[in-house]
Amino acid sequence: MKFSRHRKERKSTPVMGLDYCVAEPVDESSVKKMILTFEKRSYKNQELRIKFPDNPEKFMETELDLNDIIQEMHVIATMPDLYHLLVELNAVHSLLSLLTVVDLLQELTDIDTLQESDEGAEVLVDALLEGQVVALLVQNMERLDEQVKEEADGIYNTLAITENMSEFRPGLCTEAAQQGLMQWLLKRIKAKMPFDANKLYCSEILAILLQNNDNTRELLGEMDGIDVLLQQLSVFKRHNPSTAEEQEMMENLFDALCSCLMLPANRDRFLRGEGLQLMNLMLREKKMSRTSAMKVLDHGMIGQEGADNCHKFVDILGLRTIFPLFMKTPKKMKKAAASEKEHEEHVGSIIASMLRNLKSQQRSRLLNKFTENDCEKVDRLMELHFKYLEAVQQADKRIEGEKHEMVRRGEILDDILEDEFYLRRLDAGLFVLQLICYIMVEISNSGISQLQQRVHQILNLRGGSVKVVRHIMREYAESIGDGKSDEFKEAERKRIMDLVENF
């Protein structure tokens, strides 16, 4: 997933007071002077606000003075190597107590600036985290009224701060989510407000928080976030997004849902929240959401934790939906920004998951599908087998050529390179080919003789080979169960190898 598409369009208040910065050379001592002036004015403003809470005229002048110095401080955002001064002079604490500095914080934490000086950036980010920056920013956002343009911009810039910091330090996502950001994002996403840039940005931050992070996935599940995501996506069941931005938001929410389903506990919540029924409807409706709905089903049904979802999918007549998509890749795939390979991979993975997980009556219903209409689905399966076998063979030829060249130049083929080559093969179609071969050996071992006969008949007719299929499945068995327990891997390998032996 590639995020941060908005950075170029970030809203930032024009920096007033920069004439002062241009006139004086900006160095360590002038930055110190600036920070101390800010501290003095901030203290004076706080003092008068406490003394005259109901009489704004009394503190209005200090408010304007404070605003001037904050605007002047924007110049510090161009000098990350001096960020340590903000920390050493205790300015971070004062900055965090002021709502008006969201703009300045956004500039200070701009990811390009942070990357200019790792040392300065580390010091600033540490101090911000120590000051519970996310919790304070969330409290500020709670108070803002998005009907007012400046306050809506304030929310946008606040989200930019959290994105910048999480990009600089990905480990921050868990903390940010726990400090109230997750709850706020879910509340904002389901708020009955017209679609706007802030809602799009919320969907993006949510997807970032959930990426590769089981802690935030669990937190979202506990907050009934799966239901929120399903409710928001249900809008796209019968209607396409009306703009490119709205489509982007839809994709972000689908990505967030896929991330959540990596956690077994969330699969159960998805099942109870009727997520399967919604995805099944989306597949039938042939709208833009269809491609992503397929991806969600794939995530929800994969592995042994997907067993309940697989059974439920058959119960809600999902086989009637998935097999037409298996038989014919939709022509409109390109329009929906998905490739033919991606479509065939997800469909193959869903069918493979069902073959792995289904028991008794539901399994029989699935296998019967392959016998319908003179085994037409087996014919399609074999057509896909030869299509992807050819793609992988071409990729293998290219890779062998490259390896040969490297050996000739005296370069060493280490494990890292071998892994890269393997990833390239998967990307060229090996993963889809493995799924197809897995389905082939599963249905051949089903006890339905006409299925096994048909598979072997077509293999012989087209010059295919049982040996090649067995080799592909052995390679697949070797790479199985990433992140699973050793017992699971061993049992799964043995199960696959038994199928292969009897193929």
C-alpha angles and dihedrals in degrees: 000000000000116000137171096074093146100058096102091052096048112144113236128173112244109261110247119192095036090125086076090055094049093047094054121051106248112230138139095286095048090049090050090050090050093050093048091050088050091050092050094048092044091052093047092048092050091048094053093043090056092044096048106025093158098041111068093175088071094060101027094098093052088048091057092045090051092049091052094054092045089055090049090052091064086086089070087068088071092056110056091166087070095051089102088071090063088056098040092050091048093241093136092071092051092046091053092053092058124078092198093069097066088102093051093046089051090056093044091053097042103140095229090053093046091053091054092070116020093184095052091043094050091052093049096044091048091052092047091051092047088054089055089244096176095051090050093046090050091051089051092050090050088061097048125102111216091200085076110075096217091051092047087052088049090058091048092051091046090055088049090056092054091046093049093049095046090049090051092045113019092187088070092076094084093050093045092050092049093048090068101275095113092051092047093049093051091048092049094046093054095041112120096243131126114271111269143155092279094056090049091049092048090055090051095049090047091054090048093051092052097046111115092340122118093182094061091041090055092047091052091049092051090051092056087251092148089064091048091052093047092049092050093047094047088076088070094053093094102008131062118225108270097222139027089251092054090049089053090052090050090052091048091053091048089049089050090051093049090051091051092052090062085078112076094217090059092054088065091049089049090052093048091045089058091246091150092056091051094049091046090053091049090053090053097045094061094217128139090274092066097087094051093042087059090052090051092051089050091053092045097051104038123111128006091300088065094063097102091048091049092053093046091049091058090046092056090051094255092151089071089057102041101046097058086053089050093049094050130021106223115253092222093064093107092054090057090054094249129119128233089243092054091052093048091046094054094045091047092048092050092051091045090051091051092049089051097045110030121100136191118336097007091052091051090052090053094048091047088060088066092055095050121111095011094311094300091159091057088052090052090047091054092046088056090045092059093041093056095036089060092047091051093046090054091049090048090053091053092047093048089052091052092048091050090052092049093050089049089054090049095248120151120242102217130180093266091057092045089053090050091051090049091052089050090052091050089050092049089060107283092120092054089045090053090052091048092049090047090055089047094054093042095054091042088057094046095098091245101121096197090062094053091044092051094049093050093041092056092043089056094042093054097040093254124149137228087210092060092050090050091049091051091049093049090053089048092050090052093056097043131126104018107197094010127121119275092244091055093048091049094048092046092048091050091048092052094045090052089053090049093050091055095044 
